[in-house]
Amino acid sequence: MSGETRTVPERPSLDGLDQVWADRWERMGTYRYVPAGRDEVFSIDTPPPTVSGSLHVGHVFSYTHTDIVARFQRMCGKHVFYPMGWDDNGLPTERRVQNYYGVRCEPSLPYVPDMPVPDVPPAKGAKPVDVSRRNFVELCERLTAEDEQAFEHVWRRLGLSVDWSLTYTTIGERAERVSQRSFVRLLHAGEAYQAEAPTLWDVGFRTAVAQAELEDREHAGAWHRIAFHAGGQLVYVETTRPELLPACVALIAHPDDERYAHLFGTTMTTPVFGVPVPVLAHPAAEPDRGAGIAMCCTFGDLTDVQWWRELKLPARAIIGRDGRIVAQAPDGLDSEPGLAAYQQLVGATVHTAKERVVAMLRGTGDLDGEPTKTVRPVKFYEKGDKPLEIVSSRQWFIRSIAHQDKLLGRGQELTWHPSYMRARYEDWVRGLNGDWLISRQRYFGVPVPVWYPLDAAGDPAHDEPIVPAEDTLPVDPSSACPPGYTEDQRGVPGGFLGDPDVMDTWATSSLSPQIVCGWEEDAERYAQTFPMDLRPQGHDIIRTWLFSTVLRAELESGTLPWREVALSGWILDPDRKKMSKSKGNVVTPLALLEQFSSDAVRYWAACGRPGTDTAFDQGKMKIGRRLATKLLNASKFVLGFPEPAATASVTEALDWSMLTMLDEVVAQATTQLERFEYTAALERTERFFWQFCDDYLELVKDRAYGSGSDSAADPATQSARLALRSALSVLQRLLAPFLPFATEEAWSWWHNESVHTSPWPTTTSTAQPAADVALAVASEVIGAVRKAKSDSKRSMKHPVELLHVHGPARYQQLLDSISRDLTYAGNISEIRFDPTDAAQLIFDVELAQDGPGLASARR
RNA sequence: GGGCGUGUAGCUCAGCGGUAGAGCUCUCGGUUUACACCCGAGCGGUCGCAGGUUCGAUCCCUGUCACGCCCACCA
């Protein structure tokens, strides 16, 4: 026995149920994972929300979808493995900690044990306080722990049926160990490697970023038409980045472009800086763009990188990691006036350098006309606020290009909800243009677990990394020593150096299945839960989280990480715009849950199908609240009738009919939930439930009360009572995944155990022939009677003298069998049936004479 | 430029080969002891547009327009 039966209240209410049941579920361990064989387990790879602020309605929306499926599977007898995770790793946390505590990470500083927590909020206008990396990480952990508590509170209140004892984080010890172990193995397998290469670089965060984290933004710029020289000959090039002129290594036009064909193979000189550069042909040059001839710089964009690589051009990098022009003039720029010009740019930002170069071009007369303003898409790091530069640096990569075909195959094996989302994954995999860059020049993340020996000159041997043994993980090479070295050898010639980088968040969160399933640490659990059953996630992170998780599982175990993936849509505000904080239209989830009740908010969420963007709609929440309240009232009403006798059986056509219809609802809802069509399952169940309340309950009331003196013995009364309770039991369970609080409350009025661990209803009724239409016909009759009364503006209680029914003879017997219920529900004195040739039933309703006499309705 | 999705009642959406559906809104009516956080009835649509297939098309095909999203291009 896991709970106490609660009594049916005088006036059932939703208010307060959320808290009562959330607490009780925790106490009773209702959602605790109970280990079982793989076939009996349903494991869910929950997306760990980023803990850098607060949850919003979009989270509530998508996590509810997963919970509905989890609850359904649990009731179907599955041992549901449903953990929650927190993504506290990475840049969003760093940024938040910087602002919240007013600190900045300075890796060169020593660790200060027991450092006092900075004042919160920091004094206005105060300069950020520099703290060591380890102290910075401690502050990150401190702040995320607070946020995680707040998040958990919301999730419990929403009624997510997660097992909180399984909670993981993406920066906890276990996650770090898994992340580093996988990295070390990939390194040994040759699937992880480092390379010095041009990489996309965010100058604000001063870190490399991956292809998957890019986004295009409209950025204002201007076309500059500048002259290149060869003897007396001029060629005009149009560029939006004149500041890169000193980084120019070639001029490039399309091989078929006759305008420039005569120049291919010749050399021209850059204006101002006087550097000779070759004129080359390459098919990536587009004759229609600008002047048709491009200035290739190292590096202005990815096309420059392509040309540089394929045409084996020299590197003349001029932009440093801080986004400023580096002091060292590039090779090839060696003329007196060229160097003098370059000196004026050193230390300048890209923006300032551009102005200065333009001024110089004006000075030498090499700027043709005035710059013409333009707005064009420019690549940004999705979390950054300055355009990305391309900087050459040493970085770690995981091979993905080599596995493209295999990854496409995995995409085919995976079941997608909705199925068309597969196309996005395939587009992404086909469009990969490089391996996955996983190293980041940041602090709060899982460290790259390698050291490098230092040679006699103190230079690191990057191609001979010292890799830790797996049983020593996790390690932080910035504080731990490699085997065979002592700490005093750190950074000295002949000693060692730790890799200063951390791995990108996705490099760890892509291992969420391995982290939660106990990979390499709990063989039993791993066998029970991996590969997992379901990955729910947003469609916006197919190219990041979904892709990278598939890749990691492929590399680690040669399998898919899960069987199915369910993509949720966006929440749109009522103006059909995506809801976002910046627009100020975000409502806090807790306020909604309090205002409408958790069940009501869940109902709204359940109305959004997988992959479909859904409007934020408080009207839907009101309807959900109405449904939940109705369930309480209807349950109270049904349970108010005496229990059916032990010998009771369903004997009446109307009761049979209702139960037969309900059977069909069960069958459909079950199939739909198995297919993640929870919206359809809810709609189907809800529609039946309202017919059950509006028509069946009204029809059967009198019979269930038992009007005669010996009512309890009347089989018809017993039939009604039995049918009512049977239907109620099924309906409460069908609605349980959607409205866990109201259903649990109403279920507790007559059961000891939780509805959420009760078996999902099955189709069991032994329907009698022709009984299946009785309720439909009865509803039709009642509808006609109600319409007649409504048309003559009478109360529904108003007596009907005569109900005259015309129609096919086969309805005679059916009408007889339900006439008792009909006469009560419609307050009808007499029902007369006349067989006719008509295909349908026709009703003449004769109201009692107390004013305007006869009304009739035809249906 | 490529791909995907969506266009059905004022609103939110279901239906996807056989006489247009639900809820909300609106109008009218109802002190019916499960529920006024309620109940009943009604108004409301050439199913984006144009062709085609079919006995028959909202549903299938082709084209087209509009909106949204993803990807690519970014000299």
Coordinates of C-alpha atoms (C1' of nucleotides) in Angstrom, one line a residue, chain A residues 11 211 216 223 238-240 285-286 289 294-295 303 307 376-377 379 420 424 543 576 609 620 623 625-626 630 633-634 637 690 693-694 698 701 705 786-787 790-791 793 796 840, chain B residues 2-7 11-16 19 21-25 28-43 67-75:
Chain A
R11 CA -16.8 20.7 -3.8
Q211 CA 30.3 25.0 -37.8
D216 CA 24.0 34.4 -40.2
W223 CA 31.5 48.0 -51.2
E238 CA 35.3 45.2 -55.1
T239 CA 35.5 44.3 -51.5
T240 CA 33.6 44.8 -48.3
A285 CA 35.0 32.8 -58.2
E286 CA 31.7 34.1 -59.4
R289 CA 29.6 39.1 -58.0
A294 CA 38.1 38.7 -55.9
M295 CA 40.9 39.6 -53.6
T303 CA 36.1 30.9 -49.6
W307 CA 41.4 29.1 -52.2
R376 CA 24.7 41.4 -46.3
P377 CA 24.6 38.2 -44.2
K379 CA 28.6 34.7 -39.9
Y420 CA 10.0 14.9 -42.2
R424 CA 17.1 18.3 -41.7
R543 CA 22.6 19.9 -36.2
R576 CA 3.0 34.3 -34.4
R609 CA 1.9 18.0 -32.0
K620 CA -6.5 26.6 -24.3
I623 CA -10.2 24.7 -21.5
R625 CA -8.7 23.7 -16.6
R626 CA -12.4 23.1 -17.4
K630 CA -15.1 18.3 -15.1
N633 CA -17.0 16.5 -10.7
A634 CA -18.0 13.6 -13.0
F637 CA -21.0 12.0 -9.3
W690 CA -17.7 15.1 -23.0
C693 CA -20.9 13.5 -19.4
D694 CA -23.4 15.4 -21.5
E698 CA -27.9 12.4 -18.2
K701 CA -28.9 9.0 -13.9
Y705 CA -30.3 6.0 -8.7
R786 CA -33.2 19.7 -26.5
K787 CA -33.4 21.6 -29.7
S790 CA -34.4 25.5 -26.9
D791 CA -36.2 26.7 -30.0
K793 CA -37.1 29.0 -25.3
M796 CA -34.6 21.6 -20.5
Q840 CA -32.9 8.4 -41.2
Chain B
rG2 C1' 18.3 24.1 -52.5
rG3 C1' 15.2 21.5 -49.0
rC4 C1' 11.1 20.9 -45.5
rG5 C1' 6.5 22.4 -43.6
rU6 C1' 1.9 25.2 -43.4
rG7 C1' -2.4 27.6 -45.8
rC11 C1' -9.6 32.8 -33.6
rU12 C1' -6.9 28.0 -32.4
rC13 C1' -6.9 23.7 -35.0
rA14 C1' -8.8 18.4 -36.5
rG15 C1' -10.2 15.8 -40.9
rC16 C1' -7.0 13.9 -46.0
rU19 C1' -23.5 14.9 -48.2
rG21 C1' -15.9 19.1 -38.1
rA22 C1' -14.4 20.5 -32.8
rG23 C1' -13.3 24.1 -29.1
rC24 C1' -13.1 29.3 -28.3
rU25 C1' -15.5 33.9 -29.6
rC28 C1' -30.3 33.2 -27.8
rG29 C1' -32.0 30.3 -23.8
rG30 C1' -31.8 27.6 -18.8
rU31 C1' -31.9 28.5 -10.3
rU32 C1' -31.8 20.8 -14.1
rU33 C1' -29.2 18.7 -6.0
rA34 C1' -22.0 16.1 -10.2
rC35 C1' -20.3 20.6 -12.0
rA36 C1' -22.8 28.5 -12.8
rC37 C1' -14.8 27.4 -12.8
rC38 C1' -22.1 25.0 -15.2
rC39 C1' -25.8 23.2 -19.0
rG40 C1' -28.5 23.5 -23.8
rA41 C1' -29.3 25.6 -28.7
rG42 C1' -27.9 28.6 -32.8
rC43 C1' -25.1 31.9 -36.2
rC67 C1' 3.7 32.5 -44.7
rG68 C1' 7.2 29.9 -41.5
rC69 C1' 11.6 27.1 -40.7
rC70 C1' 16.3 24.6 -42.1
rC71 C1' 20.6 24.7 -45.2
rA72 C1' 23.9 27.0 -48.7
rC73 C1' 26.0 31.6 -50.8
rC74 C1' 28.6 35.7 -48.1
rA75 C1' 35.2 38.4 -52.6

